[in-house]
JSON list of C-alpha atoms in Angstrom, two decimals:
[
{"chain": "A", "resi": 297, "resn": "MET", "atom": "CA", "xyz": [-9.73, 5.85, -11.32]},
{"chain": "A", "resi": 298, "resn": "ASP", "atom": "CA", "xyz": [-10.33, 8.66, -8.84]},
{"chain": "A", "resi": 299, "resn": "LYS", "atom": "CA", "xyz": [-7.64, 11.26, -8.18]},
{"chain": "A", "resi": 300, "resn": "TYR", "atom": "CA", "xyz": [-6.81, 9.85, -4.76]},
{"chain": "A", "resi": 301, "resn": "MET", "atom": "CA", "xyz": [-6.06, 6.33, -5.95]},
{"chain": "A", "resi": 302, "resn": "GLU", "atom": "CA", "xyz": [-4.40, 7.76, -9.04]},
{"chain": "A", "resi": 303, "resn": "THR", "atom": "CA", "xyz": [-1.79, 9.40, -6.80]},
{"chain": "A", "resi": 304, "resn": "ALA", "atom": "CA", "xyz": [-1.04, 6.05, -5.16]},
{"chain": "A", "resi": 305, "resn": "TYR", "atom": "CA", "xyz": [-0.97, 4.36, -8.58]},
{"chain": "A", "resi": 306, "resn": "LYS", "atom": "CA", "xyz": [1.58, 6.87, -9.89]},
{"chain": "A", "resi": 307, "resn": "GLU", "atom": "CA", "xyz": [3.75, 6.08, -6.87]},
{"chain": "A", "resi": 308, "resn": "ALA", "atom": "CA", "xyz": [3.44, 2.37, -7.70]},
{"chain": "A", "resi": 309, "resn": "LEU", "atom": "CA", "xyz": [4.66, 3.13, -11.23]},
{"chain": "A", "resi": 310, "resn": "LEU", "atom": "CA", "xyz": [7.70, 4.89, -9.73]},
{"chain": "A", "resi": 311, "resn": "ALA", "atom": "CA", "xyz": [8.39, 1.81, -7.62]},
{"chain": "A", "resi": 312, "resn": "LYS", "atom": "CA", "xyz": [8.23, -0.39, -10.71]},
{"chain": "A", "resi": 313, "resn": "GLU", "atom": "CA", "xyz": [10.66, 1.89, -12.58]},
{"chain": "A", "resi": 314, "resn": "GLN", "atom": "CA", "xyz": [13.09, 1.50, -9.67]},
{"chain": "A", "resi": 315, "resn": "GLY", "atom": "CA", "xyz": [12.85, -2.31, -9.60]},
{"chain": "A", "resi": 316, "resn": "GLU", "atom": "CA", "xyz": [10.65, -2.37, -6.51]},
{"chain": "A", "resi": 317, "resn": "VAL", "atom": "CA", "xyz": [7.42, -4.30, -6.09]},
{"chain": "A", "resi": 318, "resn": "PRO", "atom": "CA", "xyz": [4.99, -1.75, -7.55]},
{"chain": "A", "resi": 319, "resn": "VAL", "atom": "CA", "xyz": [3.02, -0.60, -4.54]},
{"chain": "A", "resi": 320, "resn": "GLY", "atom": "CA", "xyz": [2.20, 3.04, -3.94]},
{"chain": "A", "resi": 321, "resn": "ALA", "atom": "CA", "xyz": [0.41, 4.89, -1.16]},
{"chain": "A", "resi": 322, "resn": "ALA", "atom": "CA", "xyz": [-1.05, 8.35, -0.62]},
{"chain": "A", "resi": 323, "resn": "ILE", "atom": "CA", "xyz": [-2.48, 9.93, 2.53]},
{"chain": "A", "resi": 324, "resn": "TYR", "atom": "CA", "xyz": [-5.10, 12.67, 2.43]},
{"chain": "A", "resi": 325, "resn": "LYS", "atom": "CA", "xyz": [-6.61, 14.86, 5.10]},
{"chain": "A", "resi": 326, "resn": "ASP", "atom": "CA", "xyz": [-9.61, 17.01, 4.27]},
{"chain": "A", "resi": 327, "resn": "GLU", "atom": "CA", "xyz": [-9.10, 16.13, 0.59]},
{"chain": "A", "resi": 328, "resn": "LYS", "atom": "CA", "xyz": [-5.55, 17.55, 0.68]},
{"chain": "A", "resi": 329, "resn": "LEU", "atom": "CA", "xyz": [-2.58, 15.32, -0.13]},
{"chain": "A", "resi": 330, "resn": "ILE", "atom": "CA", "xyz": [-0.24, 15.29, 2.86]},
{"chain": "A", "resi": 331, "resn": "ALA", "atom": "CA", "xyz": [2.09, 12.40, 1.96]},
{"chain": "A", "resi": 332, "resn": "LYS", "atom": "CA", "xyz": [2.83, 9.85, -0.73]},
{"chain": "A", "resi": 333, "resn": "ALA", "atom": "CA", "xyz": [5.37, 7.06, -1.05]},
{"chain": "A", "resi": 334, "resn": "HIS", "atom": "CA", "xyz": [6.20, 3.81, -2.79]},
{"chain": "A", "resi": 335, "resn": "ASN", "atom": "CA", "xyz": [7.96, 0.63, -1.80]},
{"chain": "A", "resi": 336, "resn": "LEU", "atom": "CA", "xyz": [11.69, 0.99, -1.17]},
{"chain": "A", "resi": 337, "resn": "VAL", "atom": "CA", "xyz": [12.46, -2.47, 0.23]},
{"chain": "A", "resi": 338, "resn": "GLU", "atom": "CA", "xyz": [15.08, -3.36, -2.38]},
{"chain": "A", "resi": 339, "resn": "GLN", "atom": "CA", "xyz": [16.86, 0.00, -2.41]},
{"chain": "A", "resi": 340, "resn": "THR", "atom": "CA", "xyz": [17.03, 0.36, 1.35]},
{"chain": "A", "resi": 341, "resn": "LYS", "atom": "CA", "xyz": [17.50, -3.35, 2.12]},
{"chain": "A", "resi": 342, "resn": "ASP", "atom": "CA", "xyz": [14.81, -2.78, 4.75]},
{"chain": "A", "resi": 343, "resn": "PRO", "atom": "CA", "xyz": [11.88, -5.21, 4.78]},
{"chain": "A", "resi": 344, "resn": "THR", "atom": "CA", "xyz": [9.75, -2.61, 6.59]},
{"chain": "A", "resi": 345, "resn": "ALA", "atom": "CA", "xyz": [10.09, -0.01, 3.81]},
{"chain": "A", "resi": 346, "resn": "HIS", "atom": "CA", "xyz": [6.58, -0.65, 2.52]},
{"chain": "A", "resi": 347, "resn": "ALA", "atom": "CA", "xyz": [4.73, 2.19, 0.79]},
{"chain": "A", "resi": 348, "resn": "GLU", "atom": "CA", "xyz": [2.20, 2.46, 3.61]},
{"chain": "A", "resi": 349, "resn": "LEU", "atom": "CA", "xyz": [4.80, 2.84, 6.36]},
{"chain": "A", "resi": 350, "resn": "LEU", "atom": "CA", "xyz": [6.85, 5.35, 4.39]},
{"chain": "A", "resi": 351, "resn": "ALA", "atom": "CA", "xyz": [3.73, 7.40, 3.67]},
{"chain": "A", "resi": 352, "resn": "ILE", "atom": "CA", "xyz": [2.67, 7.23, 7.33]},
{"chain": "A", "resi": 353, "resn": "ARG", "atom": "CA", "xyz": [6.09, 8.47, 8.49]},
{"chain": "A", "resi": 354, "resn": "ALA", "atom": "CA", "xyz": [5.98, 11.34, 5.98]},
{"chain": "A", "resi": 355, "resn": "ALA", "atom": "CA", "xyz": [2.41, 12.27, 6.96]},
{"chain": "A", "resi": 356, "resn": "LEU", "atom": "CA", "xyz": [3.23, 12.28, 10.67]},
{"chain": "A", "resi": 357, "resn": "ALA", "atom": "CA", "xyz": [6.22, 14.54, 9.99]},
{"chain": "A", "resi": 358, "resn": "SER", "atom": "CA", "xyz": [4.14, 16.81, 7.76]},
{"chain": "A", "resi": 359, "resn": "LEU", "atom": "CA", "xyz": [1.44, 17.24, 10.39]},
{"chain": "A", "resi": 360, "resn": "GLY", "atom": "CA", "xyz": [3.83, 17.29, 13.35]},
{"chain": "A", "resi": 361, "resn": "SER", "atom": "CA", "xyz": [1.62, 14.75, 15.05]},
{"chain": "A", "resi": 362, "resn": "LYS", "atom": "CA", "xyz": [1.78, 11.26, 16.55]},
{"chain": "A", "resi": 363, "resn": "ASN", "atom": "CA", "xyz": [-1.48, 10.20, 14.91]},
{"chain": "A", "resi": 364, "resn": "LEU", "atom": "CA", "xyz": [-3.33, 10.59, 11.65]},
{"chain": "A", "resi": 365, "resn": "ALA", "atom": "CA", "xyz": [-6.89, 10.87, 12.95]},
{"chain": "A", "resi": 366, "resn": "GLY", "atom": "CA", "xyz": [-9.20, 12.06, 10.20]},
{"chain": "A", "resi": 367, "resn": "CYS", "atom": "CA", "xyz": [-6.85, 10.93, 7.41]},
{"chain": "A", "resi": 368, "resn": "SER", "atom": "CA", "xyz": [-7.49, 8.50, 4.58]},
{"chain": "A", "resi": 369, "resn": "LEU", "atom": "CA", "xyz": [-4.87, 6.17, 3.12]},
{"chain": "A", "resi": 370, "resn": "TYR", "atom": "CA", "xyz": [-5.02, 5.03, -0.50]},
{"chain": "A", "resi": 371, "resn": "VAL", "atom": "CA", "xyz": [-2.78, 2.10, -1.39]},
{"chain": "A", "resi": 372, "resn": "THR", "atom": "CA", "xyz": [-2.59, 0.00, -4.54]},
{"chain": "A", "resi": 373, "resn": "LEU", "atom": "CA", "xyz": [-2.26, -3.34, -2.70]},
{"chain": "A", "resi": 374, "resn": "GLU", "atom": "CA", "xyz": [-4.07, -4.67, 0.34]},
{"chain": "A", "resi": 375, "resn": "PRO", "atom": "CA", "xyz": [-1.99, -3.91, 3.45]},
{"chain": "A", "resi": 376, "resn": "CYS", "atom": "CA", "xyz": [-0.06, -6.71, 5.16]},
{"chain": "A", "resi": 377, "resn": "ALA", "atom": "CA", "xyz": [-0.30, -7.38, 8.91]},
{"chain": "A", "resi": 378, "resn": "MET", "atom": "CA", "xyz": [2.66, -5.10, 9.69]},
{"chain": "A", "resi": 379, "resn": "CYS", "atom": "CA", "xyz": [1.13, -2.21, 7.77]},
{"chain": "A", "resi": 380, "resn": "ILE", "atom": "CA", "xyz": [-2.41, -2.63, 9.08]},
{"chain": "A", "resi": 381, "resn": "GLY", "atom": "CA", "xyz": [-0.96, -2.65, 12.60]},
{"chain": "A", "resi": 382, "resn": "ALA", "atom": "CA", "xyz": [0.75, 0.69, 11.95]},
{"chain": "A", "resi": 383, "resn": "ILE", "atom": "CA", "xyz": [-2.41, 2.03, 10.30]},
{"chain": "A", "resi": 384, "resn": "HIS", "atom": "CA", "xyz": [-4.41, 1.24, 13.44]},
{"chain": "A", "resi": 385, "resn": "LEU", "atom": "CA", "xyz": [-1.76, 2.57, 15.81]},
{"chain": "A", "resi": 386, "resn": "CYS", "atom": "CA", "xyz": [-1.70, 5.97, 14.10]},
{"chain": "A", "resi": 387, "resn": "LYS", "atom": "CA", "xyz": [-5.52, 6.03, 13.94]},
{"chain": "A", "resi": 388, "resn": "ILE", "atom": "CA", "xyz": [-6.04, 6.47, 10.21]},
{"chain": "A", "resi": 389, "resn": "LYS", "atom": "CA", "xyz": [-9.78, 6.83, 9.69]},
{"chain": "A", "resi": 390, "resn": "ARG", "atom": "CA", "xyz": [-10.16, 5.08, 6.32]},
{"chain": "A", "resi": 391, "resn": "VAL", "atom": "CA", "xyz": [-8.11, 2.79, 4.08]},
{"chain": "A", "resi": 392, "resn": "TYR", "atom": "CA", "xyz": [-8.90, 2.34, 0.40]},
{"chain": "A", "resi": 393, "resn": "PHE", "atom": "CA", "xyz": [-6.89, -0.34, -1.38]},
{"chain": "A", "resi": 394, "resn": "GLY", "atom": "CA", "xyz": [-6.75, -1.63, -4.93]},
{"chain": "A", "resi": 395, "resn": "ALA", "atom": "CA", "xyz": [-5.73, -5.25, -5.41]},
{"chain": "A", "resi": 396, "resn": "TYR", "atom": "CA", "xyz": [-6.41, -7.96, -2.87]},
{"chain": "A", "resi": 397, "resn": "ASP", "atom": "CA", "xyz": [-3.40, -9.99, -1.73]},
{"chain": "A", "resi": 398, "resn": "ALA", "atom": "CA", "xyz": [-4.29, -13.67, -1.24]},
{"chain": "A", "resi": 399, "resn": "LYS", "atom": "CA", "xyz": [-0.74, -14.41, -0.06]},
{"chain": "A", "resi": 400, "resn": "SER", "atom": "CA", "xyz": [-0.23, -11.84, 2.71]},
{"chain": "A", "resi": 401, "resn": "GLY", "atom": "CA", "xyz": [-3.16, -9.43, 2.74]},
{"chain": "A", "resi": 402, "resn": "ALA", "atom": "CA", "xyz": [-4.42, -8.61, 6.22]},
{"chain": "A", "resi": 403, "resn": "CYS", "atom": "CA", "xyz": [-7.73, -6.94, 5.30]},
{"chain": "A", "resi": 404, "resn": "GLY", "atom": "CA", "xyz": [-9.61, -9.97, 4.02]},
{"chain": "A", "resi": 405, "resn": "GLY", "atom": "CA", "xyz": [-7.29, -11.35, 1.33]},
{"chain": "A", "resi": 406, "resn": "LYS", "atom": "CA", "xyz": [-5.46, -13.85, 3.57]},
{"chain": "A", "resi": 407, "resn": "VAL", "atom": "CA", "xyz": [-6.59, -12.84, 7.06]},
{"chain": "A", "resi": 408, "resn": "ASP", "atom": "CA", "xyz": [-8.82, -10.08, 8.39]},
{"chain": "A", "resi": 409, "resn": "VAL", "atom": "CA", "xyz": [-6.89, -8.29, 11.12]},
{"chain": "A", "resi": 410, "resn": "PRO", "atom": "CA", "xyz": [-9.13, -5.18, 11.34]},
{"chain": "A", "resi": 411, "resn": "TRP", "atom": "CA", "xyz": [-12.10, -7.31, 12.42]},
{"chain": "A", "resi": 412, "resn": "SER", "atom": "CA", "xyz": [-10.12, -9.68, 14.65]},
{"chain": "A", "resi": 413, "resn": "GLY", "atom": "CA", "xyz": [-10.85, -7.67, 17.79]},
{"chain": "A", "resi": 414, "resn": "CYS", "atom": "CA", "xyz": [-7.17, -7.08, 18.58]},
{"chain": "A", "resi": 415, "resn": "PHE", "atom": "CA", "xyz": [-7.39, -3.28, 18.17]},
{"chain": "A", "resi": 416, "resn": "ASP", "atom": "CA", "xyz": [-9.41, -0.78, 20.17]},
{"chain": "A", "resi": 417, "resn": "TYR", "atom": "CA", "xyz": [-9.58, 1.67, 17.25]},
{"chain": "A", "resi": 418, "resn": "LYS", "atom": "CA", "xyz": [-11.64, 0.78, 14.19]},
{"chain": "A", "resi": 419, "resn": "THR", "atom": "CA", "xyz": [-10.35, 1.86, 10.80]},
{"chain": "A", "resi": 420, "resn": "GLU", "atom": "CA", "xyz": [-12.83, 1.72, 7.94]},
{"chain": "A", "resi": 421, "resn": "ILE", "atom": "CA", "xyz": [-11.49, -0.54, 5.15]},
{"chain": "A", "resi": 422, "resn": "TYR", "atom": "CA", "xyz": [-12.61, -0.45, 1.51]},
{"chain": "A", "resi": 423, "resn": "GLY", "atom": "CA", "xyz": [-11.04, -2.90, -0.93]},
{"chain": "A", "resi": 424, "resn": "GLY", "atom": "CA", "xyz": [-11.13, -3.34, -4.68]},
{"chain": "A", "resi": 425, "resn": "ILE", "atom": "CA", "xyz": [-10.74, 0.36, -5.54]},
{"chain": "A", "resi": 426, "resn": "ALA", "atom": "CA", "xyz": [-9.36, 0.50, -9.13]},
{"chain": "A", "resi": 427, "resn": "GLU", "atom": "CA", "xyz": [-8.65, -3.20, -8.63]},
{"chain": "A", "resi": 428, "resn": "PRO", "atom": "CA", "xyz": [-8.19, -4.16, -12.31]},
{"chain": "A", "resi": 429, "resn": "GLU", "atom": "CA", "xyz": [-5.49, -1.54, -12.89]},
{"chain": "A", "resi": 430, "resn": "CYS", "atom": "CA", "xyz": [-3.69, -2.21, -9.62]},
{"chain": "A", "resi": 431, "resn": "GLU", "atom": "CA", "xyz": [-3.82, -5.98, -10.09]},
{"chain": "A", "resi": 432, "resn": "LYS", "atom": "CA", "xyz": [-2.55, -5.75, -13.68]},
{"chain": "A", "resi": 433, "resn": "LEU", "atom": "CA", "xyz": [0.42, -3.63, -12.64]},
{"chain": "A", "resi": 434, "resn": "LEU", "atom": "CA", "xyz": [1.46, -6.24, -10.07]},
{"chain": "A", "resi": 435, "resn": "LYS", "atom": "CA", "xyz": [0.85, -9.23, -12.37]},
{"chain": "A", "resi": 436, "resn": "ASP", "atom": "CA", "xyz": [2.82, -7.65, -15.21]},
{"chain": "A", "resi": 437, "resn": "PHE", "atom": "CA", "xyz": [5.70, -6.89, -12.84]},
{"chain": "A", "resi": 438, "resn": "PHE", "atom": "CA", "xyz": [5.95, -10.46, -11.53]},
{"chain": "A", "resi": 439, "resn": "GLU", "atom": "CA", "xyz": [5.52, -11.95, -15.01]},
{"chain": "A", "resi": 440, "resn": "SER", "atom": "CA", "xyz": [8.48, -9.89, -16.22]},
{"chain": "A", "resi": 441, "resn": "ILE", "atom": "CA", "xyz": [10.55, -11.15, -13.29]},
{"chain": "A", "resi": 442, "resn": "ARG", "atom": "CA", "xyz": [9.61, -14.75, -14.10]},
{"chain": "A", "resi": 443, "resn": "ARG", "atom": "CA", "xyz": [10.63, -14.23, -17.73]},
{"chain": "A", "resi": 444, "resn": "GLU", "atom": "CA", "xyz": [13.99, -12.87, -16.58]},
{"chain": "A", "resi": 445, "resn": "GLU", "atom": "CA", "xyz": [14.40, -15.81, -14.16]},
{"chain": "A", "resi": 446, "resn": "GLY", "atom": "CA", "xyz": [13.83, -18.22, -17.01]},
{"chain": "A", "resi": 447, "resn": "SER", "atom": "CA", "xyz": [16.77, -16.76, -18.88]},
{"chain": "A", "resi": 448, "resn": "CYS", "atom": "CA", "xyz": [19.23, -16.90, -15.96]},
{"chain": "A", "resi": 449, "resn": "GLY", "atom": "CA", "xyz": [17.80, -19.55, -13.61]},
{"chain": "A", "resi": 450, "resn": "LYS", "atom": "CA", "xyz": [17.40, -17.26, -10.58]},
{"chain": "A", "resi": 451, "resn": "SER", "atom": "CA", "xyz": [14.59, -17.57, -8.07]},
{"chain": "A", "resi": 452, "resn": "VAL", "atom": "CA", "xyz": [12.80, -14.45, -6.85]},
{"chain": "A", "resi": 453, "resn": "SER", "atom": "CA", "xyz": [10.10, -14.35, -4.19]},
{"chain": "A", "resi": 454, "resn": "GLU", "atom": "CA", "xyz": [6.94, -12.29, -4.74]},
{"chain": "A", "resi": 455, "resn": "ALA", "atom": "CA", "xyz": [6.96, -11.04, -1.15]},
{"chain": "A", "resi": 456, "resn": "ASP", "atom": "CA", "xyz": [7.72, -7.38, -0.38]}
]
């Protein structure tokens, strides 16, 4: 795993430790880390607190800018439609993601928003980066939740 995705992966591990869906993100500009984050949906009770959006907000603040032109985003799970919309709006140059998301991925897993023609800015998208590790982290997390559900009869959704 390269150092860029490894940063995102470590953020995903932090999310897991905190009971969050284990997704992490890191944003680099000129090979320098400018922001990193992990999902905080459960803690904040905010369905928009995805790793990508939190990292974008931190990167914008760090650069004092309204866009992230020239930046690359590394994220352990394929971005959803909400996140890919934000990625395009802030003009991130490249996105590298780990695991594909057949349920709600918006970069080819479920739908392919970047190539739909609805944006005037084209972000380069590269999927399957460190996919086995990223996919295993997510599968293990949801399997542990299912085991816990079996002991108490609760139902938990896999959505962020």
